[in-house]
Every structure is written in C-alpha cells, then in structure tokens.
C-alpha cells in the first residue's frame, strides 16, 4: 500500500513539474529570479531616520528597511508639501518598509546610532555619518594645520582585521612578522581621531615631558568630553608644535616616533620624501628620542618594583614611578609566557629558565605577578595548594582605574598546570636561595662544611645506575633530554591540546621569546617542539 501511494505521488509530481520545466527551463526551480535577488538585497539595507521638530518635543524614530542613508536623504530631498504630512507613508510609497521604534511617549530608553535626521520645522535633512566624517576632517585639519599648538589622540578602529594590532607594542609586532622595520604598516586609515586638545593645557617643557603628561592625563584624569579608552599601547599621539607635526606610537615602554604615519597623514607624496628618508630613519630608528648606546642600555634597565596602586601614586605624587614600573610589569608577564612556551615539551619544563628572568626583572616583580595570577584564578584547581597558600600571603589591593582592575593586565596566560610548575621552580630556585643568602650573611658556615650539600646532591642519581638494561632502554626516549632539576608536569588529556597551541604560537613567527632568556645556541637546540615534530 505504501509503495502504491508513493508511486502515485511521484507520477503526480512529474505531471505537474515537467510542463513548467519545458516552458520556463530548469532555472525556474533551481535559481532564484533576478528580481527576487534584487529584492533580497534591498531588504538587507537598513537605516535609522529621526523625524523631529526643533525642540524635540515631538519626534518619531523610524527603522527604514530597503534604503541606505544616502537613498533616504535623496528621497527626503524630493518630497513636496503633501509628502511631508506623513514621511513614513511617503517612504513606503518609494519602496521602503518603515517601522516606528520610538517616539516622545516611549518610556523605554535605549541607545540608537542615527543615520539621518529630518527637522519638520525647518525641512533640514542631515546625513549623520557624513556630518561626523566632515567634523572629524575639520578637527584633523585644525590639528595638523592650525595656528595654535595642539595634540591629537588616534585609536585603532573597531575592525576585526586589526585585532592583531590592538594593544600590541612594536617589539611584539616585529617579532610576529606583522611590522616591517620602518613601521609603514601602521597607517592613518586604520585609526580614528578620537580627541584633539590644546597643547598649552599640557605641562612640560620638552616633547617627552609633554607626551608623558598626556599619557598620565588620559589614564587618570580624562577630560569630560573624552569618549575613547584610556591611553594605551597601540594608540598614537600627534603633536602640532611650532608648525611642525610629529606622530608618536604609545609603545610597551616609552614612545616610538612614526615618520611614515605622519607623512601619510599629511598627504605628502612618497616621491617628495625619498631624499630625506635615510636621514629620517637615522634620526628615528623606531624610538622617539635617540640616545647614545650607553644611555639606551641604562634606559632599558628595569626600575625597582613599585607595588602600589595608581590612586596611591597620584595621591603621593609618584605617578611617573608607577607608570614606568607598570610598563615593565607587563613586559615581565609577557616574558614569563614566552619563556614557558619555549621550554616546555609536553612533560618537562627546563630547570634553568627562571633565574635569567629574575635577574632581568627582579624577584619581587616576578613574585607579585605570579601571586597576582593565582589570586585572580583562585578557583582553578590546577594550581597546587602549596602555591595557593604562598600566593595568599601577598596583600594585593584592587588597582581600579575607571572601574577596571589594572591587575588583570598582569595575569599570566600560560596553561595553569605548566605555570604551577614554573611557580614551584621560582620559589625553590630564587626565593629560597635569596633567603639562604640573607641568612648566610648573618651566620658564616665553616668552609669544610660547604661541599657536603653538593656531594649529597651528586650522589642522589647513583641508584639509577643499578637499573636493568631493559629498564634503561624503556625510559631512554622519555628522559633523553631531561636534565637534572627539570620540572616534570603531567597535563593528562590536555597534553596534545596545549602542545598544539604552543606550537602554533611558535610557528606564528616567534622563533625566540624575544626576552634574552636563553643564549641563541641553547634556544635552537632546546626548542620544545623539535621532538614533538
């Protein structure tokens, strides 16, 4: 019965479809009509139109589907007196679909981004986006070519294609292969001018003092009309002083001058600047102020760890110290992440990686960053109880700036189980040794007693020599590259996932961690993934 019904249905379907195919062709059933496609595209267009009187006592906010802002402006411009009696009906007569989403009686308050505004009293039509662009262009023209000294703040556009640039310093972008040496990839087209102000309002004599004052102002004392985020890495400050313009990239530490960005912003043709390009590069090889080599080395020396909040620093006149220390705090956090990436092979974490970091950034700074990470992730059971107890001994107050805890910038993002092993090594190799050194200064041991610990340490591996040959061969692949003191970490089921993430990070152009943790030869022979491959 079922088969009979099915055959009857198929024959009926064929009798209905074949005549249509013969008359109109296969495209009738498998390809939408051109008009249908056009209608679908028209329906995808949408704009918001605000119809209002001059004092906004009466208004209607319309969602107009089927027209973009330019088409709405064009339609409104063609209205006559009768059409103005009902703008919504008029637009629908022109092929649009309108929906009123709010009016003067609407109780619900929401934020809308207008496209077009129509004033019923004056018949004035305003293309909002065009007006914003014009206003921005006017502000930029005043900034770059005005009679008074000004400064401007540029921030990256909210574009998914620019995600790699957001809050990334030049060193990191160079390391990842995103930037070339002259930074010409940092272009004005990727930035918006979010604020312009008078340079006379900024304290400071030299250019660097003014840049630091701007950085401080736009982190702890925003102007009332400022709508951007706190001045951060990847933002650009443009200075217009004495008729000269200069662009300065907010870098991981300090500012980096961008002659290519400024030339593009000024609209100067490349041919006109080729003669001066070598001189520009010589003067600004990636940093704002070039100093003799000795001075540069001194500048990169890590300052003492500050340890107080920004509010405390502001109250005590120590904002400069806070800012300088916080930059190196972030760099230290990134160095820890890079070092772990380079030296974990899926089970073993190299034992000689902690001390170079402690020597460069200081044990106090490292201890704060590691303890802060555990406190911020106190819920994570992959940190050992011992390390959690150690971290809980640190008093780390919230460092709130505009409602955001700045301590969250210092959370180490490495896998918690691997990071837990790193923290254990740090506590053993750095903190305990520092305690022993401080005790040793008070109590001097006899020279004869000093070799004994070393002797005991060297005798520890001796029982391994008594293992059978079969046992040795079975363990050889696992311990071939395992040095004495390496941390053994079991990731369980997450091992393959973590290895894949670390490998992807390394293959993304990071051949070395960029923090001078290892010598080049060691880094080349000890890369975690020469075995994994």
Coordinates of C-alpha atoms in Angstrom, one line a residue:
X1 CA 0.0 0.0 0.0
X2 CA 2.8 2.4 0.9
X3 CA 4.6 1.6 -2.3
X4 CA 1.5 2.2 -4.3
X5 CA 0.9 5.6 -2.6
X6 CA 4.5 6.7 -3.2
X7 CA 4.4 5.7 -6.9
X8 CA 1.1 7.7 -7.3
X9 CA 2.6 10.7 -5.6
X10 CA 5.8 10.6 -7.8
X11 CA 3.7 10.3 -11.0
X12 CA 1.6 13.3 -10.0
X13 CA 4.6 15.4 -9.2
X14 CA 6.2 14.6 -12.6
X15 CA 2.9 15.6 -14.4
X16 CA 3.0 19.0 -12.6
X17 CA 6.7 19.8 -12.9
X18 CA 7.6 18.6 -16.5
X19 CA 5.3 21.1 -18.3
X20 CA 6.8 24.0 -16.2
X21 CA 10.3 22.9 -17.0
X22 CA 9.5 22.7 -20.7
X23 CA 8.0 26.1 -20.7
X24 CA 10.5 28.1 -18.4
X25 CA 13.6 25.9 -18.2
X26 CA 15.4 24.5 -15.1
X27 CA 16.3 27.9 -13.8
X28 CA 12.6 28.3 -12.7
X29 CA 13.2 25.8 -9.9
X30 CA 16.8 25.9 -9.0
X31 CA 17.9 29.6 -9.5
X32 CA 16.0 32.5 -7.9
X33 CA 14.7 35.1 -10.2
X34 CA 16.9 38.1 -10.7
X35 CA 14.1 40.3 -9.3
X36 CA 13.9 38.1 -6.2
X37 CA 17.6 38.5 -5.6
X38 CA 17.4 42.3 -6.0
X39 CA 14.5 42.4 -3.5
X40 CA 16.5 40.4 -1.0
X41 CA 19.4 42.8 -1.4
X42 CA 17.1 45.8 -1.0
X43 CA 15.6 44.3 2.2
X44 CA 19.1 43.9 3.7
X45 CA 19.6 47.7 3.5
X46 CA 18.5 49.4 6.7
X47 CA 18.9 52.9 8.2
X48 CA 17.6 54.8 11.2
X49 CA 15.7 58.1 10.5
X50 CA 14.8 60.6 13.2
X51 CA 11.9 62.9 12.4
X52 CA 11.7 65.7 14.9
X53 CA 10.7 69.3 15.5
X54 CA 13.3 71.9 16.6
X55 CA 12.9 71.4 20.4
X56 CA 12.5 67.6 20.2
X57 CA 9.1 67.9 22.0
X58 CA 7.8 65.7 19.1
X59 CA 9.8 63.1 17.3
X60 CA 9.5 59.7 15.7
X61 CA 12.4 57.3 15.2
X62 CA 11.9 55.1 12.1
X63 CA 13.7 52.0 11.1
X64 CA 13.7 52.2 7.2
X65 CA 14.4 48.9 5.5
X66 CA 15.2 48.8 1.8
X67 CA 17.1 52.1 1.8
X68 CA 20.6 53.1 3.0
X69 CA 21.3 56.6 4.4
X70 CA 22.1 58.1 1.1
X71 CA 18.9 56.8 -0.5
X72 CA 16.8 58.1 2.4
X73 CA 18.4 61.6 2.1
X74 CA 17.8 61.5 -1.7
X75 CA 14.1 60.5 -1.1
X76 CA 13.5 63.1 1.5
X77 CA 15.0 65.8 -0.7
X78 CA 12.4 65.1 -3.4
X79 CA 9.4 65.5 -1.0
X80 CA 6.7 68.0 -1.7
X81 CA 4.3 69.6 0.9
X82 CA 1.8 66.8 0.7
X83 CA 4.5 64.2 1.2
X84 CA 5.7 65.9 4.4
X85 CA 2.4 65.2 6.1
X86 CA 3.4 61.6 6.5
X87 CA 7.1 60.9 5.9
X88 CA 6.7 57.2 6.7
X89 CA 3.9 56.7 4.2
X90 CA 5.9 58.7 1.6
X91 CA 9.0 56.4 2.1
X92 CA 6.8 53.3 1.8
X93 CA 5.5 54.7 -1.5
X94 CA 9.1 54.8 -2.7
X95 CA 9.6 51.1 -1.9
X96 CA 10.8 51.1 1.7
X97 CA 9.5 49.3 4.7
X98 CA 9.2 51.5 7.8
X99 CA 8.7 50.7 11.5
X100 CA 8.5 53.2 14.3
X101 CA 10.8 52.1 17.1
X102 CA 10.4 55.1 19.4
X103 CA 8.7 58.4 19.9
X104 CA 8.3 61.2 22.5
X105 CA 5.9 58.9 24.5
X106 CA 8.3 55.9 24.6
X107 CA 9.2 55.1 28.2
X108 CA 12.0 52.6 27.4
X109 CA 15.4 54.3 27.0
X110 CA 17.8 52.7 24.5
X111 CA 20.9 53.9 22.6
X112 CA 20.5 54.2 18.9
X113 CA 23.0 55.2 16.2
X114 CA 21.2 57.5 13.8
X115 CA 21.8 57.6 10.1
X116 CA 19.6 60.5 9.0
X117 CA 17.8 63.4 10.8
X118 CA 14.9 65.4 9.4
X119 CA 13.7 68.6 11.1
X120 CA 9.9 69.1 10.4
X121 CA 10.1 72.8 11.3
X122 CA 13.0 73.8 9.0
X123 CA 12.9 70.9 6.5
X124 CA 16.6 70.4 7.2
X125 CA 18.0 67.0 6.2
X126 CA 21.2 65.8 7.9
X127 CA 23.2 62.8 6.9
X128 CA 24.6 62.0 10.4
X129 CA 27.5 59.8 9.3
X130 CA 28.6 62.3 6.6
X131 CA 28.4 65.1 9.2
X132 CA 30.6 63.1 11.6
X133 CA 33.1 62.5 8.9
X134 CA 33.1 66.2 8.0
X135 CA 33.5 67.2 11.6
X136 CA 36.4 64.7 12.0
X137 CA 38.1 66.0 8.9
X138 CA 37.7 69.6 10.2
X139 CA 39.1 68.7 13.6
X140 CA 42.0 66.9 11.9
X141 CA 42.7 69.9 9.6
X142 CA 42.7 72.2 12.7
X143 CA 45.1 69.8 14.5
X144 CA 47.6 69.5 11.6
X145 CA 47.4 72.9 10.1
X146 CA 46.0 75.3 12.7
X147 CA 47.7 78.4 14.1
X148 CA 47.9 77.1 17.7
X149 CA 49.9 74.2 19.1
X150 CA 47.7 71.2 19.6
X151 CA 47.8 67.5 20.3
X152 CA 45.5 64.7 19.0
X153 CA 44.9 61.1 20.1
X154 CA 44.3 58.4 17.5
X155 CA 43.0 55.0 18.4
X156 CA 42.5 51.9 16.2
X157 CA 39.2 51.3 14.5
X158 CA 36.9 48.6 15.8
X159 CA 37.7 46.3 12.9
X160 CA 38.2 42.5 13.2
X161 CA 41.0 42.8 10.6
X162 CA 43.0 45.0 13.0
X163 CA 42.7 42.7 16.0
X164 CA 46.4 41.8 15.9
X165 CA 47.4 45.4 16.3
X166 CA 45.2 46.3 19.3
X167 CA 47.3 46.9 22.5
X168 CA 50.4 45.4 20.9
X169 CA 53.8 47.1 21.1
X170 CA 56.2 47.5 18.2
X171 CA 58.6 44.8 19.5
X172 CA 55.8 42.3 19.7
X173 CA 54.5 43.2 16.2
X174 CA 58.0 42.9 14.8
X175 CA 58.6 39.6 16.4
X176 CA 55.3 38.2 15.0
X177 CA 56.3 39.5 11.5
X178 CA 53.4 41.9 11.3
X179 CA 55.6 45.0 11.1
X180 CA 58.5 45.9 8.8
X181 CA 61.5 47.8 10.2
X182 CA 60.1 51.3 9.2
X183 CA 56.7 50.6 10.7
X184 CA 55.0 51.6 7.4
X185 CA 52.1 49.1 8.1
X186 CA 50.9 51.5 10.9
X187 CA 48.7 53.6 8.6
X188 CA 46.2 56.6 9.3
X189 CA 43.4 54.7 7.5
X190 CA 43.3 52.2 10.4
X191 CA 42.9 54.9 13.0
X192 CA 40.2 57.4 14.2
X193 CA 41.0 60.8 15.7
X194 CA 39.1 60.4 19.0
X195 CA 40.3 63.6 20.7
X196 CA 42.1 66.9 20.0
X197 CA 43.2 69.4 22.6
X198 CA 45.3 72.5 23.2
X199 CA 48.9 71.8 23.9
X200 CA 49.0 74.8 26.2
X201 CA 46.9 72.8 28.7
X202 CA 49.6 70.2 29.0
X203 CA 52.5 70.7 31.4
X204 CA 56.1 70.0 30.4
X205 CA 59.0 71.8 28.6
X206 CA 60.4 69.1 26.4
X207 CA 58.5 67.0 23.9
X208 CA 59.0 63.8 26.0
X209 CA 57.7 65.6 29.1
X210 CA 54.6 66.6 27.2
X211 CA 54.0 63.1 25.9
X212 CA 54.3 61.7 29.4
X213 CA 51.9 64.3 30.7
X214 CA 49.4 63.4 28.0
X215 CA 49.7 59.7 28.9
X216 CA 49.1 60.5 32.6
X217 CA 46.1 62.8 31.9
X218 CA 44.4 60.3 29.7
X219 CA 44.8 57.5 32.2
X220 CA 43.8 59.1 35.5
X221 CA 42.1 62.4 34.6
X222 CA 40.0 62.1 31.4
X223 CA 38.6 65.3 30.1
X224 CA 34.8 65.4 30.4
X225 CA 34.2 65.3 26.6
X226 CA 36.7 62.4 26.0
X227 CA 35.0 59.2 24.7
X228 CA 37.9 57.0 23.9
X229 CA 39.5 54.3 26.2
X230 CA 42.4 55.1 28.5
X231 CA 45.6 55.9 26.5
X232 CA 47.2 52.5 25.9
X233 CA 49.8 50.6 23.8
X234 CA 49.0 50.9 20.1
X235 CA 47.4 54.4 20.4
X236 CA 49.1 57.3 18.7
X237 CA 49.7 60.8 19.9
X238 CA 50.1 63.5 17.2
X239 CA 51.8 66.8 18.3
X240 CA 51.5 70.0 16.3
X241 CA 54.2 72.3 17.7
X242 CA 55.6 75.5 16.1
X243 CA 54.0 74.5 12.8
X244 CA 55.6 71.0 12.8
X245 CA 53.7 67.7 13.1
X246 CA 55.0 64.5 14.7
X247 CA 53.4 61.2 15.4
X248 CA 54.3 59.1 18.5
X249 CA 53.2 55.5 19.0
X250 CA 52.4 54.5 22.6
X251 CA 54.8 51.6 23.0
X252 CA 55.3 49.0 25.7
X253 CA 57.9 51.3 27.2
X254 CA 58.1 54.9 26.1
X255 CA 57.0 56.3 22.7
X256 CA 58.1 55.4 19.2
X257 CA 58.2 58.0 16.5
X258 CA 56.4 57.2 13.3
X259 CA 57.6 59.3 10.4
X260 CA 55.8 57.2 7.8
X261 CA 52.5 57.6 9.6
X262 CA 53.0 61.3 9.8
X263 CA 53.8 61.6 6.1
X264 CA 50.7 59.6 5.2
X265 CA 48.6 61.8 7.5
X266 CA 50.0 65.0 6.0
X267 CA 49.3 63.6 2.5
X268 CA 52.9 64.0 1.4
X269 CA 53.8 62.0 -1.7
X270 CA 56.4 59.4 -1.3
X271 CA 58.5 60.8 -4.2
X272 CA 58.8 64.1 -2.3
X273 CA 60.3 62.4 0.7
X274 CA 62.7 59.9 -0.8
X275 CA 65.6 62.3 -0.5
X276 CA 65.1 62.8 3.2
X277 CA 64.1 59.2 4.1
X278 CA 67.6 58.0 5.1
X279 CA 68.0 60.9 7.4
X280 CA 64.6 60.3 8.9
X281 CA 65.5 56.6 9.6
X282 CA 68.8 57.6 11.1
X283 CA 67.1 60.0 13.5
X284 CA 64.1 57.8 14.4
X285 CA 65.1 54.1 14.1
X286 CA 62.0 53.1 16.0
X287 CA 62.2 55.1 19.2
X288 CA 61.1 58.6 20.0
X289 CA 64.4 60.0 21.2
X290 CA 67.7 58.5 20.1
X291 CA 70.4 58.5 22.7
X292 CA 74.0 57.2 22.8
X293 CA 74.3 53.5 23.3
X294 CA 75.3 53.7 26.9
X295 CA 72.2 55.8 27.7
X296 CA 69.9 53.4 25.9
X297 CA 71.2 50.5 27.9
X298 CA 70.6 52.5 31.1
X299 CA 67.1 53.4 30.0
X300 CA 66.1 49.7 29.5
X301 CA 67.3 48.7 33.0
X302 CA 64.3 47.7 35.0
X303 CA 63.3 50.1 37.6
X304 CA 62.5 48.9 41.1
X305 CA 59.1 47.3 41.5
X306 CA 56.6 49.9 42.7
X307 CA 53.9 47.8 44.2
X308 CA 51.3 50.5 45.0
X309 CA 48.1 51.3 43.1
X310 CA 47.7 54.2 40.6
X311 CA 45.5 56.1 43.1
X312 CA 48.1 55.8 45.8
X313 CA 50.7 57.0 43.3
X314 CA 48.5 60.0 42.3
X315 CA 48.0 60.9 46.0
X316 CA 51.7 60.8 46.7
X317 CA 53.0 62.5 43.5
X318 CA 54.6 59.2 42.2
X319 CA 52.6 58.7 39.0
X320 CA 55.8 58.6 36.9
X321 CA 57.3 55.9 39.1
X322 CA 54.1 53.9 38.8
X323 CA 53.8 54.2 35.0
X324 CA 57.4 53.2 34.5
X325 CA 57.2 50.2 36.8
X326 CA 53.8 49.1 35.3
X327 CA 55.3 49.0 31.8
X328 CA 58.0 46.6 33.0
X329 CA 55.4 44.6 34.9
X330 CA 53.6 43.9 31.7
X331 CA 56.8 43.1 29.9
X332 CA 57.8 40.7 32.6
X333 CA 54.4 38.9 32.4
X334 CA 54.9 38.6 28.6
X335 CA 58.5 37.3 29.2
X336 CA 57.2 34.6 31.5
X337 CA 54.7 33.4 28.9
X338 CA 57.3 33.4 26.1
X339 CA 59.8 31.5 28.3
X340 CA 57.3 28.8 29.2
X341 CA 56.3 28.5 25.5
X342 CA 59.9 28.0 24.5
X343 CA 60.9 25.5 27.2
X344 CA 58.0 23.1 27.8
X345 CA 58.0 19.9 25.7
X346 CA 54.7 18.5 26.8
X347 CA 56.0 16.9 30.0
X348 CA 59.3 18.6 31.1
X349 CA 59.9 22.2 31.9
X350 CA 63.5 23.2 31.7
X351 CA 65.1 24.0 35.1
X352 CA 67.4 26.8 34.1
X353 CA 64.8 29.3 32.8
X354 CA 63.8 31.1 36.0
X355 CA 67.0 32.8 37.2
X356 CA 67.6 34.8 34.0
X357 CA 64.1 36.3 34.3
X358 CA 64.6 37.0 38.0
X359 CA 68.0 38.7 37.2
X360 CA 66.4 40.9 34.5
X361 CA 63.1 41.9 36.1
X362 CA 63.8 41.3 39.8
X363 CA 62.4 38.6 42.1
X364 CA 60.0 41.0 43.8
X365 CA 58.3 41.9 40.5
X366 CA 58.1 38.2 39.4
X367 CA 56.7 37.2 42.8
X368 CA 54.0 39.8 42.6
X369 CA 52.9 38.8 39.0
X370 CA 52.8 35.1 39.8
X371 CA 51.0 35.6 43.1
X372 CA 48.5 38.0 41.4
X373 CA 47.8 35.4 38.7
X374 CA 47.0 32.7 41.3
X375 CA 44.8 35.1 43.3
X376 CA 42.9 36.2 40.2
X377 CA 42.4 32.5 39.3
X378 CA 41.9 31.2 42.9
X379 CA 39.0 29.0 41.6
X380 CA 41.4 27.0 39.3
X381 CA 42.2 23.6 40.9
X382 CA 45.2 23.1 38.7
X383 CA 47.3 25.3 40.9
X384 CA 48.7 23.4 43.9
X385 CA 47.5 24.1 47.4
X386 CA 51.1 24.9 48.4
X387 CA 51.4 27.6 45.7
X388 CA 47.9 28.9 46.5
X389 CA 48.9 29.2 50.2
X390 CA 52.1 31.0 49.2
X391 CA 50.1 33.4 46.9
X392 CA 47.6 34.2 49.6
X393 CA 50.3 35.7 51.8
X394 CA 50.6 38.6 49.3
X395 CA 48.4 41.6 50.0
X396 CA 47.3 42.8 46.5
X397 CA 44.7 45.5 46.6
X398 CA 42.4 46.2 43.6
X399 CA 44.1 48.7 41.3
X400 CA 40.9 50.3 39.9
X401 CA 41.1 52.8 37.0
X402 CA 37.7 53.8 35.6
X403 CA 36.2 50.6 37.1
X404 CA 38.8 48.3 35.6
X405 CA 41.2 46.4 37.8
X406 CA 44.6 47.0 36.2
X407 CA 46.0 43.9 38.0
X408 CA 44.1 41.8 35.4
X409 CA 46.6 43.0 32.8
X410 CA 49.3 41.1 34.7
X411 CA 47.6 37.6 34.7
X412 CA 50.0 35.1 33.1
X413 CA 48.0 33.3 30.4
X414 CA 50.1 30.1 30.3
X415 CA 48.4 26.8 31.0
X416 CA 47.8 26.7 34.7
X417 CA 49.4 23.2 35.3
X418 CA 52.6 24.3 33.5
X419 CA 52.6 27.7 35.2
X420 CA 52.1 25.9 38.6
X421 CA 55.4 24.0 37.9
X422 CA 57.1 27.3 36.9
X423 CA 56.0 28.9 40.1
X424 CA 57.3 26.0 42.1
X425 CA 60.7 26.3 40.4
X426 CA 60.7 30.1 41.0
X427 CA 60.1 29.6 44.7
X428 CA 62.8 26.9 45.0
X429 CA 65.5 28.4 42.8
X430 CA 65.0 32.1 43.5
X431 CA 63.1 32.9 46.7
X432 CA 64.6 30.1 48.8
X433 CA 68.1 30.9 47.6
X434 CA 67.6 34.6 48.5
X435 CA 66.6 33.5 52.0
X436 CA 69.6 31.4 52.3
X437 CA 71.9 34.2 51.1
X438 CA 70.3 36.6 53.7
X439 CA 70.8 34.0 56.4
X440 CA 74.3 33.3 55.3
X441 CA 75.2 36.9 55.7
X442 CA 74.4 36.6 59.4
X443 CA 75.8 33.1 60.1
X444 CA 79.1 32.2 58.3
X445 CA 79.5 28.4 57.9
X446 CA 82.9 26.7 58.0
X447 CA 84.5 26.1 54.6
X448 CA 84.8 22.4 55.2
X449 CA 81.0 22.1 55.6
X450 CA 80.2 23.8 52.3
X451 CA 80.9 21.0 49.8
X452 CA 78.7 18.5 51.7
X453 CA 75.4 19.6 50.1
X454 CA 76.9 19.4 46.7
X455 CA 78.3 15.9 47.4
X456 CA 74.9 14.8 48.6
X457 CA 73.3 16.2 45.5
X458 CA 75.7 14.4 43.2
X459 CA 75.2 11.1 45.0
X460 CA 71.4 11.2 44.5
X461 CA 71.3 9.8 40.9
X462 CA 73.6 6.8 41.8
X463 CA 70.8 4.3 42.4
X464 CA 69.7 4.8 38.8
X465 CA 72.9 3.1 37.6
X466 CA 71.7 -0.1 39.2
X467 CA 68.7 -0.4 36.9
X468 CA 68.5 -3.2 34.4
X469 CA 69.3 -2.6 30.7
X470 CA 65.7 -3.2 29.7
X471 CA 64.5 -0.5 32.2
X472 CA 67.1 1.9 30.8
X473 CA 66.1 1.4 27.2
X474 CA 62.4 1.7 28.1
X475 CA 63.0 5.1 29.9
X476 CA 65.5 6.4 27.4
X477 CA 63.1 8.1 25.0
X478 CA 61.3 9.9 27.8
X479 CA 64.4 11.1 29.7
X480 CA 66.8 11.7 26.8
X481 CA 66.5 15.4 27.0
X482 CA 65.7 15.6 30.7
X483 CA 68.3 17.5 32.7
X484 CA 68.7 17.2 36.4
X485 CA 66.3 19.7 38.1
X486 CA 63.8 19.8 35.2
X487 CA 60.2 20.1 36.3
X488 CA 58.0 17.1 35.3
X489 CA 54.4 18.1 34.6
X490 CA 51.6 15.8 33.7
X491 CA 48.9 17.5 31.7
X492 CA 46.8 14.4 31.3
X493 CA 44.2 14.6 28.4
X494 CA 45.1 18.3 27.8
X495 CA 48.7 17.5 26.7
X496 CA 48.0 17.3 22.9
X497 CA 45.8 20.5 23.0
X498 CA 48.4 22.5 24.9
X499 CA 51.3 21.3 22.7
X500 CA 49.3 22.3 19.6
X501 CA 48.6 25.8 21.0
X502 CA 52.2 26.3 21.9
X503 CA 53.4 25.0 18.5
X504 CA 51.0 27.3 16.7
X505 CA 52.3 30.2 18.7
X506 CA 55.9 29.4 17.9
X507 CA 55.2 28.9 14.2
X508 CA 53.5 32.3 14.1
X509 CA 56.9 33.9 13.6
X510 CA 58.2 33.6 17.1
X511 CA 61.5 31.7 16.8
X512 CA 62.7 33.1 20.1
X513 CA 60.8 34.6 23.0
X514 CA 62.4 37.9 22.4
X515 CA 63.4 38.4 26.0
X516 CA 67.1 37.3 26.1
X517 CA 66.2 34.5 28.4
X518 CA 68.5 31.9 26.6
X519 CA 71.6 32.1 24.5
X520 CA 70.9 31.6 20.8
X521 CA 72.6 28.2 20.6
X522 CA 70.6 26.9 23.6
X523 CA 67.3 28.2 22.3
X524 CA 68.0 26.5 19.0
X525 CA 68.8 23.1 20.5
X526 CA 66.2 23.1 23.3
X527 CA 63.1 24.2 21.3
X528 CA 60.2 22.3 22.8
X529 CA 58.9 21.0 19.5
X530 CA 61.9 19.6 17.8
X531 CA 60.9 16.3 19.5
X532 CA 57.1 16.8 19.1
X533 CA 57.6 17.2 15.4

